[in-house]
Each structure stands twice: as structure tokens, then as C-alpha cells.
CSV table of C-alpha atoms in Angstrom, one decimal:
chain,number,residue,atom,x,y,z
A,1,MET,CA,0.0,0.0,0.0
A,2,ALA,CA,2.0,3.0,-1.3
A,3,GLY,CA,2.5,5.7,1.3
A,4,SER,CA,1.9,3.5,4.4
A,5,SER,CA,3.7,4.7,7.4
A,6,PRO,CA,5.5,2.3,9.8
A,7,GLY,CA,3.0,0.6,11.9
A,8,MET,CA,0.2,0.6,9.3
A,9,TRP,CA,-1.2,-2.8,8.5
A,10,ALA,CA,-3.9,-4.2,6.3
A,11,GLY,CA,-5.5,-7.3,4.8
A,12,ALA,CA,-5.4,-8.3,1.2
A,13,ARG,CA,-7.7,-6.2,-1.0
A,14,ARG,CA,-8.4,-8.3,-4.1
A,15,VAL,CA,-12.0,-9.0,-4.9
A,16,GLY,CA,-13.0,-12.6,-4.0
A,17,SER,CA,-15.8,-14.5,-5.7
A,18,ALA,CA,-19.1,-12.7,-5.3
A,19,ARG,CA,-21.0,-16.0,-5.3
A,20,ARG,CA,-22.4,-16.8,-1.9
A,21,VAL,CA,-22.6,-20.5,-0.7
A,22,ALA,CA,-26.0,-21.0,0.8
A,23,LEU,CA,-25.5,-23.8,3.3
A,24,LEU,CA,-28.1,-25.3,5.5
A,25,LEU,CA,-27.2,-25.8,9.1
A,26,VAL,CA,-28.5,-28.8,11.1
A,27,LEU,CA,-29.1,-27.6,14.6
A,28,CYS,CA,-27.0,-29.5,17.1
A,29,SER,CA,-28.3,-27.8,20.2
A,30,LEU,CA,-30.5,-30.9,20.9
A,31,VAL,CA,-28.3,-33.5,19.4
A,32,ALA,CA,-25.3,-35.6,20.1
A,33,CYS,CA,-22.5,-34.8,17.6
A,34,SER,CA,-20.3,-37.8,17.7
A,35,GLY,CA,-17.6,-39.1,15.3
A,36,ASP,CA,-18.4,-38.1,11.7
A,37,LYS,CA,-22.2,-38.2,12.0
A,38,VAL,CA,-24.7,-35.8,13.4
A,39,THR,CA,-27.8,-37.5,14.8
A,40,GLY,CA,-30.6,-36.8,17.3
A,41,ARG,CA,-30.6,-38.6,20.6
A,42,ARG,CA,-32.7,-41.3,18.9
A,43,GLY,CA,-31.2,-40.9,15.5
A,44,SER,CA,-34.2,-38.9,14.1
A,45,ALA,CA,-33.9,-36.4,11.4
A,46,LEU,CA,-33.7,-32.8,12.5
A,47,PRO,CA,-35.1,-29.6,11.0
A,48,ALA,CA,-32.6,-27.4,9.1
A,49,ALA,CA,-32.1,-23.6,9.4
A,50,ALA,CA,-30.9,-21.6,6.4
A,51,LEU,CA,-28.8,-18.5,6.2
A,52,SER,CA,-30.8,-15.3,7.0
A,53,GLY,CA,-29.3,-13.0,4.4
A,54,PHE,CA,-25.6,-13.6,5.0
A,55,THR,CA,-26.0,-14.4,8.7
A,56,TYR,CA,-26.0,-17.9,10.0
A,57,VAL,CA,-29.0,-18.6,12.1
A,58,VAL,CA,-28.3,-19.0,15.8
A,59,PRO,CA,-31.0,-20.2,18.2
A,60,VAL,CA,-32.4,-17.6,20.6
A,61,PRO,CA,-31.7,-18.1,23.4
A,62,MET,CA,-28.5,-19.7,22.4
A,63,PRO,CA,-28.2,-23.2,23.9
A,64,PRO,CA,-25.7,-23.5,26.7
A,65,GLY,CA,-22.3,-24.9,25.9
A,66,ARG,CA,-18.6,-24.9,26.6
A,67,PRO,CA,-16.0,-23.3,24.3
A,68,GLY,CA,-15.9,-25.4,21.1
A,69,ASP,CA,-19.2,-27.1,21.6
A,70,VAL,CA,-21.1,-27.3,18.3
A,71,ILE,CA,-24.3,-25.2,17.9
A,72,ALA,CA,-24.9,-26.0,14.2
A,73,THR,CA,-23.2,-27.7,11.3
A,74,SER,CA,-23.7,-28.6,7.7
A,75,ASP,CA,-21.7,-31.0,5.5
A,76,ALA,CA,-21.3,-29.7,1.9
A,77,GLY,CA,-19.4,-32.7,0.7
A,78,PRO,CA,-16.2,-32.9,-1.3
A,79,ASP,CA,-14.8,-29.6,-2.5
A,80,ALA,CA,-12.9,-30.0,-5.8
A,81,ARG,CA,-11.2,-26.6,-5.3
A,82,ILE,CA,-9.7,-27.7,-2.0
A,83,ALA,CA,-8.2,-31.0,-3.2
A,84,GLY,CA,-11.4,-32.9,-2.7
A,85,ALA,CA,-11.6,-32.2,1.0
A,86,ASP,CA,-14.9,-32.7,2.8
A,87,ARG,CA,-16.2,-29.2,3.5
A,88,ARG,CA,-18.5,-28.4,6.3
A,89,VAL,CA,-19.6,-25.2,8.0
A,90,VAL,CA,-19.8,-25.1,11.7
A,91,VAL,CA,-21.2,-22.7,14.2
A,92,TYR,CA,-19.7,-23.1,17.7
A,93,HIS,CA,-19.4,-21.7,21.2
A,94,SER,CA,-16.6,-19.3,22.0
A,95,THR,CA,-15.9,-16.6,24.6
A,96,SER,CA,-15.5,-12.9,24.2
A,97,VAL,CA,-13.0,-10.7,26.0
A,98,THR,CA,-15.8,-9.7,28.3
A,99,GLY,CA,-16.4,-13.3,29.3
A,100,ARG,CA,-19.7,-13.6,27.3
A,101,ASP,CA,-20.6,-16.9,25.6
A,102,ILE,CA,-20.9,-16.1,21.9
A,103,ALA,CA,-21.5,-18.0,18.6
A,104,VAL,CA,-18.8,-18.0,16.0
A,105,SER,CA,-18.9,-19.5,12.5
A,106,GLY,CA,-16.2,-21.2,10.4
A,107,VAL,CA,-15.5,-23.9,7.9
A,108,LEU,CA,-13.8,-27.3,8.3
A,109,PHE,CA,-11.9,-29.2,5.6
A,110,VAL,CA,-11.0,-32.9,6.1
A,111,PRO,CA,-8.7,-34.6,3.6
A,112,PRO,CA,-10.2,-37.4,1.5
A,113,GLY,CA,-9.2,-40.9,2.0
A,114,PRO,CA,-8.1,-42.8,5.2
A,115,ALA,CA,-6.6,-40.9,8.0
A,116,PRO,CA,-3.2,-41.8,9.4
A,117,GLY,CA,-3.2,-44.0,12.4
A,118,ASP,CA,-2.9,-41.1,14.8
A,119,GLY,CA,-5.5,-39.0,12.9
A,120,TRP,CA,-5.2,-35.9,10.8
A,121,PRO,CA,-3.3,-33.1,12.5
A,122,VAL,CA,-5.2,-29.8,12.3
A,123,VAL,CA,-4.3,-26.4,11.1
A,124,SER,CA,-6.5,-23.6,12.5
A,125,TRP,CA,-6.4,-21.0,9.7
A,126,ALA,CA,-7.0,-17.3,10.6
A,127,HIS,CA,-7.8,-15.0,7.7
A,128,GLY,CA,-6.8,-11.4,7.0
A,129,THR,CA,-9.1,-8.5,6.9
A,130,THR,CA,-12.2,-9.0,4.7
A,131,GLY,CA,-14.6,-6.4,6.1
A,132,MET,CA,-17.2,-5.9,8.9
A,133,ALA,CA,-20.4,-7.1,7.3
A,134,ASP,CA,-21.6,-10.7,7.6
A,135,ARG,CA,-21.3,-11.1,3.8
A,136,CYS,CA,-17.6,-10.8,4.3
A,137,ALA,CA,-17.3,-14.1,6.3
A,138,PRO,CA,-14.8,-16.4,4.5
A,139,SER,CA,-16.9,-19.5,5.2
A,140,GLU,CA,-19.5,-18.2,2.7
A,141,ARG,CA,-17.0,-17.9,-0.1
A,142,PRO,CA,-15.8,-20.8,-2.2
A,143,ASN,CA,-12.2,-19.4,-2.2
A,144,LEU,CA,-12.3,-18.3,1.5
A,145,TYR,CA,-12.6,-14.7,0.2
A,146,TYR,CA,-9.1,-14.5,-1.4
A,147,ASN,CA,-7.7,-16.9,-3.9
A,148,GLU,CA,-4.4,-17.2,-2.0
A,149,TYR,CA,-6.4,-18.3,1.0
A,150,ALA,CA,-7.9,-21.2,-1.0
A,151,GLN,CA,-4.3,-21.9,-2.1
A,152,VAL,CA,-3.1,-22.0,1.5
A,153,VAL,CA,-5.9,-24.4,2.6
A,154,ARG,CA,-5.5,-26.6,-0.4
A,155,THR,CA,-1.7,-26.9,0.3
A,156,PHE,CA,-2.3,-28.0,3.9
A,157,VAL,CA,-5.0,-30.5,2.9
A,158,THR,CA,-2.7,-32.0,0.3
A,159,ALA,CA,0.1,-32.3,2.8
A,160,GLY,CA,-2.2,-34.3,5.1
A,161,TYR,CA,-3.7,-31.7,7.5
A,162,ALA,CA,-7.3,-31.0,8.3
A,163,VAL,CA,-8.0,-27.3,8.2
A,164,ALA,CA,-10.4,-25.4,10.5
A,165,ALA,CA,-10.9,-21.8,9.4
A,166,THR,CA,-12.8,-19.5,11.8
A,167,ASP,CA,-14.7,-16.4,10.5
A,168,PHE,CA,-13.9,-14.6,13.8
A,169,PRO,CA,-16.7,-13.3,16.1
A,170,GLY,CA,-19.4,-11.2,14.4
A,171,LEU,CA,-18.6,-12.2,10.9
A,172,GLY,CA,-21.4,-14.5,9.7
A,173,THR,CA,-23.0,-14.6,13.2
A,174,PRO,CA,-25.1,-12.1,15.1
A,175,GLY,CA,-23.4,-9.0,16.5
A,176,VAL,CA,-20.7,-6.6,15.4
A,177,HIS,CA,-17.4,-8.1,14.4
A,178,SER,CA,-14.9,-7.4,17.2
A,179,TYR,CA,-12.2,-6.5,14.7
A,180,LEU,CA,-8.6,-7.0,16.0
A,181,ILE,CA,-9.7,-7.7,19.6
A,182,GLY,CA,-7.0,-10.2,20.3
A,183,VAL,CA,-8.7,-12.3,23.0
A,184,ASP,CA,-11.8,-12.7,20.9
A,185,GLU,CA,-9.8,-13.8,17.9
A,186,GLY,CA,-7.5,-16.0,19.8
A,187,ASN,CA,-10.3,-17.8,21.5
A,188,SER,CA,-12.1,-18.4,18.2
A,189,VAL,CA,-8.9,-19.8,16.6
A,190,VAL,CA,-8.6,-22.3,19.5
A,191,ASP,CA,-12.3,-23.2,19.9
A,192,ILE,CA,-12.9,-24.1,16.3
A,193,VAL,CA,-10.3,-26.9,16.7
A,194,THR,CA,-12.3,-28.3,19.6
A,195,ALA,CA,-15.5,-28.0,17.5
A,196,ALA,CA,-13.8,-29.9,14.7
A,197,ARG,CA,-12.8,-32.8,17.0
A,198,HIS,CA,-16.4,-33.0,18.2
A,199,LEU,CA,-17.5,-33.4,14.5
A,200,VAL,CA,-14.7,-35.6,13.2
A,201,ALA,CA,-13.4,-38.6,15.2
A,202,ARG,CA,-10.3,-39.1,13.0
A,203,LEU,CA,-8.5,-35.9,14.0
A,204,SER,CA,-5.3,-35.8,16.0
A,205,PRO,CA,-5.0,-33.7,19.1
A,206,THR,CA,-2.0,-32.1,17.5
A,207,TRP,CA,-2.7,-28.7,15.9
A,208,PHE,CA,-1.0,-25.7,14.5
A,209,ALA,CA,-2.3,-22.1,14.3
A,210,VAL,CA,-1.5,-20.3,11.0
A,211,GLY,CA,-2.7,-16.8,10.0
A,212,HIS,CA,-2.1,-13.9,7.7
A,213,SER,CA,-2.3,-10.1,8.6
A,214,GLN,CA,-5.3,-9.8,10.9
A,215,GLY,CA,-5.1,-13.5,11.2
A,216,GLY,CA,-1.3,-13.4,12.0
A,217,GLN,CA,-2.2,-11.2,14.9
A,218,ALA,CA,-4.9,-13.6,15.9
A,219,VAL,CA,-2.7,-16.7,16.0
A,220,LEU,CA,-0.2,-14.9,18.3
A,221,PHE,CA,-3.1,-14.4,20.8
A,222,ALA,CA,-4.2,-18.0,20.2
A,223,THR,CA,-0.9,-19.3,21.6
A,224,ARG,CA,-1.9,-17.8,24.9
A,225,ALA,CA,-5.5,-19.1,24.6
A,226,ALA,CA,-4.5,-22.6,23.8
A,227,ALA,CA,-4.7,-23.6,27.5
A,228,ARG,CA,-8.5,-23.4,27.2
A,229,ALA,CA,-8.3,-26.7,25.3
A,230,PRO,CA,-6.1,-28.9,27.6
A,231,ALA,CA,-7.0,-32.0,25.6
A,232,LEU,CA,-5.3,-30.5,22.5
A,233,HIS,CA,-1.6,-29.9,21.8
A,234,LEU,CA,-0.6,-26.7,20.1
A,235,ALA,CA,2.6,-27.7,18.3
A,236,GLY,CA,3.4,-24.2,16.9
A,237,ALA,CA,2.1,-21.0,15.4
A,238,ILE,CA,2.9,-19.3,12.1
A,239,ALA,CA,2.1,-15.6,11.8
A,240,ILE,CA,2.4,-14.2,8.3
A,241,ALA,CA,2.7,-10.4,8.2
A,242,PRO,CA,0.9,-10.1,11.6
A,243,ALA,CA,-0.8,-6.8,12.5
A,244,SER,CA,1.0,-5.1,15.4
A,245,HIS,CA,1.6,-1.7,16.9
A,246,LEU,CA,-2.1,-0.9,16.5
A,247,ASP,CA,-1.8,2.2,18.6
A,248,LEU,CA,0.0,3.9,15.7
A,249,ILE,CA,-2.9,3.7,13.3
A,250,LEU,CA,-5.1,6.6,14.5
A,251,PRO,CA,-2.3,9.2,14.7
A,252,ALA,CA,-1.0,8.1,11.3
A,253,VAL,CA,-4.4,8.4,9.7
A,254,MET,CA,-5.3,11.7,11.3
A,255,GLY,CA,-1.9,12.9,10.2
A,256,GLY,CA,-2.7,12.2,6.6
A,257,ALA,CA,-1.4,8.7,5.9
A,258,ASP,CA,-2.5,6.7,2.9
A,259,PRO,CA,-6.3,7.2,2.5
A,260,TYR,CA,-6.8,3.5,2.1
A,261,ASP,CA,-5.9,3.2,5.8
A,262,LEU,CA,-9.1,5.0,6.7
A,263,SER,CA,-11.0,1.7,6.3
A,264,TYR,CA,-8.7,0.1,8.9
A,265,ALA,CA,-8.9,3.0,11.3
A,266,VAL,CA,-12.7,2.9,11.1
A,267,TYR,CA,-12.8,-0.9,11.5
A,268,SER,CA,-10.5,-0.6,14.6
A,269,VAL,CA,-12.8,1.9,16.3
A,270,ILE,CA,-15.8,-0.2,15.5
A,271,GLY,CA,-14.0,-3.3,16.8
A,272,LEU,CA,-13.4,-1.5,20.1
A,273,SER,CA,-17.0,-0.4,20.3
A,274,ALA,CA,-18.1,-4.0,19.9
A,275,VAL,CA,-16.6,-4.9,23.3
A,276,ASP,CA,-16.6,-1.5,25.1
A,277,PRO,CA,-20.1,0.0,25.6
A,278,HIS,CA,-18.5,3.3,26.6
A,279,ILE,CA,-17.4,4.0,23.1
A,280,ALA,CA,-20.1,5.8,21.2
A,281,LEU,CA,-19.4,5.6,17.5
A,282,SER,CA,-21.6,8.5,16.7
A,283,SER,CA,-19.3,10.8,18.7
A,284,LEU,CA,-16.2,9.6,16.9
A,285,LEU,CA,-17.4,9.7,13.3
A,286,GLY,CA,-17.7,12.7,11.1
A,287,PRO,CA,-20.7,13.3,8.7
A,288,ALA,CA,-19.2,11.1,6.0
A,289,GLY,CA,-18.4,8.4,8.5
A,290,ARG,CA,-21.9,8.4,10.0
A,291,SER,CA,-23.5,8.3,6.6
A,292,ARG,CA,-21.4,5.2,5.7
A,293,LEU,CA,-21.7,3.3,8.9
A,294,ARG,CA,-24.7,1.2,7.8
A,295,LEU,CA,-22.9,0.4,4.6
A,296,ILE,CA,-19.8,-0.7,6.5
A,297,LEU,CA,-21.6,-2.9,9.0
A,298,GLU,CA,-24.2,-4.5,6.7
A,299,ASP,CA,-23.2,-4.4,3.1
A,300,ALA,CA,-19.6,-3.5,2.2
A,301,CYS,CA,-16.5,-5.6,2.4
A,302,LEU,CA,-13.0,-4.2,2.3
A,303,GLU,CA,-12.9,-3.3,-1.3
A,304,GLN,CA,-16.2,-1.5,-1.2
A,305,ALA,CA,-15.3,0.3,2.0
A,306,ASP,CA,-12.0,1.5,0.4
A,307,ALA,CA,-13.9,2.8,-2.6
A,308,SER,CA,-16.5,4.6,-0.4
A,309,PHE,CA,-13.8,6.5,1.4
A,310,ALA,CA,-11.9,7.5,-1.8
A,311,ARG,CA,-11.1,11.2,-2.1
A,312,LEU,CA,-12.4,11.9,1.5
A,313,SER,CA,-10.3,13.5,4.1
A,314,PRO,CA,-9.8,11.8,7.5
A,315,SER,CA,-11.6,14.6,9.2
A,316,ALA,CA,-14.7,13.9,7.1
A,317,ILE,CA,-14.7,10.3,8.3
A,318,LEU,CA,-13.4,10.6,11.8
A,319,ARG,CA,-14.0,13.3,14.4
A,320,ILE,CA,-11.6,12.4,17.1
A,321,SER,CA,-10.1,14.9,19.5
A,322,PRO,CA,-6.5,14.5,20.7
A,323,GLN,CA,-7.9,13.4,24.1
A,324,GLN,CA,-10.0,10.7,22.4
A,325,VAL,CA,-7.0,9.6,20.3
A,326,THR,CA,-5.0,9.1,23.5
A,327,GLN,CA,-7.8,7.1,25.1
A,328,LEU,CA,-8.5,4.9,22.0
A,329,ASN,CA,-4.7,4.3,21.5
A,330,ALA,CA,-4.5,3.0,25.0
A,331,GLU,CA,-7.3,0.5,24.3
A,332,LEU,CA,-5.9,-0.5,20.9
A,333,GLY,CA,-2.6,-1.1,22.5
A,334,ARG,CA,-4.1,-3.1,25.4
A,335,ASP,CA,-6.6,-5.2,23.4
A,336,ASP,CA,-5.0,-5.5,20.0
A,337,ASP,CA,-1.2,-5.5,20.2
A,338,PRO,CA,0.0,-9.1,20.1
A,339,ASP,CA,3.3,-8.5,22.0
A,340,ASN,CA,2.1,-7.2,25.3
A,341,VAL,CA,3.0,-10.5,26.9
A,342,SER,CA,5.0,-13.4,25.7
A,343,THR,CA,3.6,-15.9,23.2
A,344,MET,CA,3.5,-19.5,24.2
A,345,GLY,CA,5.4,-22.3,22.4
A,346,PRO,CA,7.4,-22.1,19.1
A,347,VAL,CA,6.3,-19.3,16.7
A,348,LEU,CA,7.4,-18.7,13.1
A,349,VAL,CA,6.9,-15.1,11.9
A,350,ILE,CA,7.0,-14.7,8.1
A,351,GLN,CA,7.4,-11.2,6.6
A,352,GLY,CA,7.8,-9.8,3.1
A,353,ALA,CA,10.7,-7.4,2.8
A,354,THR,CA,8.7,-5.0,0.5
A,355,ASP,CA,5.4,-5.2,2.5
A,356,GLN,CA,3.9,-1.7,2.6
A,357,ASP,CA,0.8,-2.8,4.5
A,358,VAL,CA,2.6,-4.4,7.5
A,359,SER,CA,5.9,-2.7,7.7
A,360,PRO,CA,8.9,-5.0,8.1
A,361,VAL,CA,10.4,-2.6,10.6
A,362,VAL,CA,7.3,-2.8,12.8
A,363,THR,CA,7.3,-6.6,12.6
A,364,GLN,CA,10.9,-6.7,13.6
A,365,LEU,CA,10.2,-4.5,16.6
A,366,MET,CA,7.4,-6.8,17.6
A,367,VAL,CA,9.7,-9.9,17.3
A,368,GLN,CA,12.4,-8.1,19.3
A,369,HIS,CA,9.9,-7.3,22.0
A,370,LEU,CA,8.7,-10.8,22.2
A,371,HIS,CA,12.3,-12.0,22.5
A,372,ARG,CA,12.8,-9.7,25.4
A,373,LEU,CA,9.7,-11.3,27.0
A,374,GLY,CA,11.2,-14.8,26.6
A,375,ALA,CA,9.2,-16.0,23.6
A,376,ASP,CA,10.4,-18.7,21.2
A,377,VAL,CA,10.1,-16.7,18.0
A,378,THR,CA,11.9,-17.2,14.7
A,379,GLU,CA,11.5,-14.6,11.9
A,380,ARG,CA,12.0,-15.2,8.2
A,381,VAL,CA,12.1,-12.3,5.8
A,382,TYR,CA,11.4,-12.9,2.1
A,383,PRO,CA,13.2,-10.4,-0.3
A,384,GLY,CA,11.1,-8.8,-2.9
A,385,ARG,CA,7.8,-10.1,-1.5
A,386,ASN,CA,4.9,-7.8,-0.4
A,387,HIS,CA,2.0,-8.4,1.9
A,388,ASP,CA,0.1,-10.8,-0.3
A,389,ALA,CA,2.9,-12.1,-2.5
A,390,VAL,CA,4.7,-13.6,0.5
A,391,VAL,CA,1.9,-16.1,1.2
A,392,GLY,CA,2.4,-18.6,-1.6
A,393,PRO,CA,6.2,-18.7,-1.8
A,394,SER,CA,6.4,-19.3,2.0
A,395,LEU,CA,4.1,-22.4,2.1
A,396,CYS,CA,6.9,-24.9,1.5
A,397,ASP,CA,8.9,-23.4,4.4
A,398,GLN,CA,5.8,-23.4,6.6
A,399,LEU,CA,5.3,-27.1,6.0
A,400,ALA,CA,8.9,-27.9,6.6
A,401,TRP,CA,8.8,-25.9,9.9
A,402,MET,CA,5.7,-27.7,10.9
A,403,THR,CA,7.4,-31.1,10.2
A,404,THR,CA,10.2,-30.2,12.6
A,405,HIS,CA,7.6,-29.3,15.3
A,406,GLY,CA,5.6,-32.5,15.2
A,407,GLY,CA,3.6,-32.1,12.0
A,408,ARG,CA,3.2,-34.5,9.1
A,409,PRO,CA,6.3,-36.0,7.5
A,410,ALA,CA,7.9,-33.8,4.8
A,411,THR,CA,7.0,-34.4,1.2
A,412,PRO,CA,8.5,-32.8,-2.0
A,413,CYS,CA,7.3,-29.2,-2.2
A,414,THR,CA,8.0,-26.6,-4.9
A,415,PRO,CA,7.3,-23.0,-3.9
A,416,GLN,CA,4.6,-21.3,-5.9
A,417,PRO,CA,3.6,-17.7,-6.3
A,418,SER,CA,0.5,-16.5,-4.5
A,419,GLU,CA,-2.6,-17.1,-6.6
A,420,PRO,CA,-4.1,-13.8,-7.9
């Protein structure tokens, strides 16, 4: 992103497939979800609930459950785009930073054929920024919103991993997406692995957390949340161009940084408002921001949000006083920065040297800070690769690193460019 200042970050911006996958969800609130089958207590057929617009239906009141318990699921069958993996949507219990029981959606891919004797290890995939509206949930897109994300999942499935890909809280499920709230994201990354093991008996307890951009930040939080699933073993985490130093975004945007960053600044403020009732969006948005709020929350994904902010000044979108900037920065640093405390277990950080969305300098500062906190972090920088272009070429290195940390045996792998 030309003109980004150090500390700015973003998700990929390319337009994903506009086609929505309308999946029916079999309610599991009254059923026993065991092995690979979903049945009622007496094996009876259950009613199905469809998507309401782009939002997965969640029973009201929501059935009680522990983190990772399944609320609803639907098996879409083999997915030719993802190496023939069995594709199924799942809605599951998770926990917000406020301690509230919430429903989160995601999608699970299980490799075809017989599982290894100890079961398929699991990759919990965390996506980059797609938007704030439910229509931006990756589980509703055949390509998981970006083509390189389908490439990532296909690569892991082919290598013998099941993949569980969360949408994050508020994307595809009721409520506002708590964008970049690290605890919310980290919990959802962990809890979808628990949900996957409720649905599929032939999964190993060994799992890895892998994410890009927003998702890179999420998996760093997930290393600390892994203890909420003591029956599972987090073998390692891979953070690709992770968002960090979030307390720099508002000063940069208000100071005239790249206008594209307006979307991320607005998303960040909305994300805070989703978990802090004391933040009144109406008092922080200018006229152009208020007039676009419904569009951002209900209709627009990232590309459309960027377009709607084109040629507008930051002051037309945001009306934030210096005192409010200080307050919001404190919350962004507390809730969003992934290096406030040490990560847990081995972590591989992947960074493109020419990334203008997540600055290599900022990522290096984050890694150095985590080292000072005692974290086991290795950073690999890829010359000539930007924010999106680093994803594909690093996949072979990711697989090799996972092999050395208890993953599947290494197989021949040829680096490929990120799929456009």
C-alpha cells in the first residue's frame, strides 16, 4: 500500500468471488454430535435452518455450551477446489474478551481418504481483513474470500492436514465483528479446533495455528488461549505479516497517511466499540463516516469500504479529539497489540521485505519485544515479497517448519507464487 507509514497494516484487497454459498445448518443444540455423524438422541432427522441474508441462524436463546461445543453444522461434501476435502460449515461456542458466551462460525476441511493411524493433525487457519459485514465471512466464499487463502488451505490439505478456518466473532454470526480484539480472535482460533474434533473422530489432538495479517495477529493471541483446550496440543504457530503496533494507526491516519488506511482505522474503532459499551461511534465519526456506517456494518466488504472512502479527508470520516485519540490508543494497545505478553510455544513469523501494509520494521520491533519477554520466535524475511505475495512462496517453508515441530512427514514441495 503505497505511502503507508511504519505501523500501518492491512489485509489483502483483491476481490474474491461474489458468489455466496447458501449452506443449510443442522441444529446440534439438541443432538449428540459424535464421530463423523450428526444425529438426534434417537437418530431422528432434525429440522434445518438456512442463512438469514448472510448471517448464520443461531437459536435464541442460544443453547448453553462450553467453548468449542457445536451449535450447528452442515456438510457440503467434497470440495474440488480444496483438493477434494470434505467441506462443512460449523457454528460453535466461544468466549468474548468480556467473558460472554458467543456463537462463531467457520468452515472445516477434512482430507479425502483414510486418516493416518494417529489421525489428521489440524491447522487452525486465521484469515486477513475482509470487512465488517456478515457477507464478508470467508466460510461463505468458495475461495475463503481471497484466492491465495484457498491456495493455503489446499496446500495444507494436500500435505495431510485437516483445516479449521474461523470467521472470527461477528462475521457471519449475530453481533458486530470485534475486529482485531485479540482475545476474541485467539479464543475463536482455538475453539474451532475443539469443535472440529467434536465433529470428526479421526483428527489428531496435535494442531497448528496459522494466519495472515489480521489472522497473523490472531494466532499470536491463540498461543496464549491454547490452554483453554487442555486435551489438545498446540505444536506451533505461524504468523504471516501479523498486524501489530495498532496504537499507531489513528495518529497516522489523522496525520494524513494513505487514504486506504481510513478503512482500517474505522474498523479498529468499530471493533473496540463491539466490546466496550462506553465507546459511542456517533461521537467519533464525522458526517461522511456516520453516513457510511450502515454500509460498512451491513453491506460493504473491504474493497467497497475503500472505494466509499476514496477522495475523502480523514476529518470527514473521523472526528476524534486529541484526548480521544489518547484514550483509543490505550485501548488499541491493550486489546489489539500481540506482543504485550510473551507468546507460548514455538512461533514462526513470516514477513515480506517489501510489504507496505505491515511494515517489516514494525514486525521486527514486535519480534524483538517478544524475544525480550522470553518468547520462542523465529522470523523469516522474504526479499522482494509484499503483503500478499509472501503467502504462496512461503508455504513450503511453513510445511517444513511444521514437520520439525511434530507435523506431518515432509514431502516434496515446490514454492509457488500467491494465486491472484
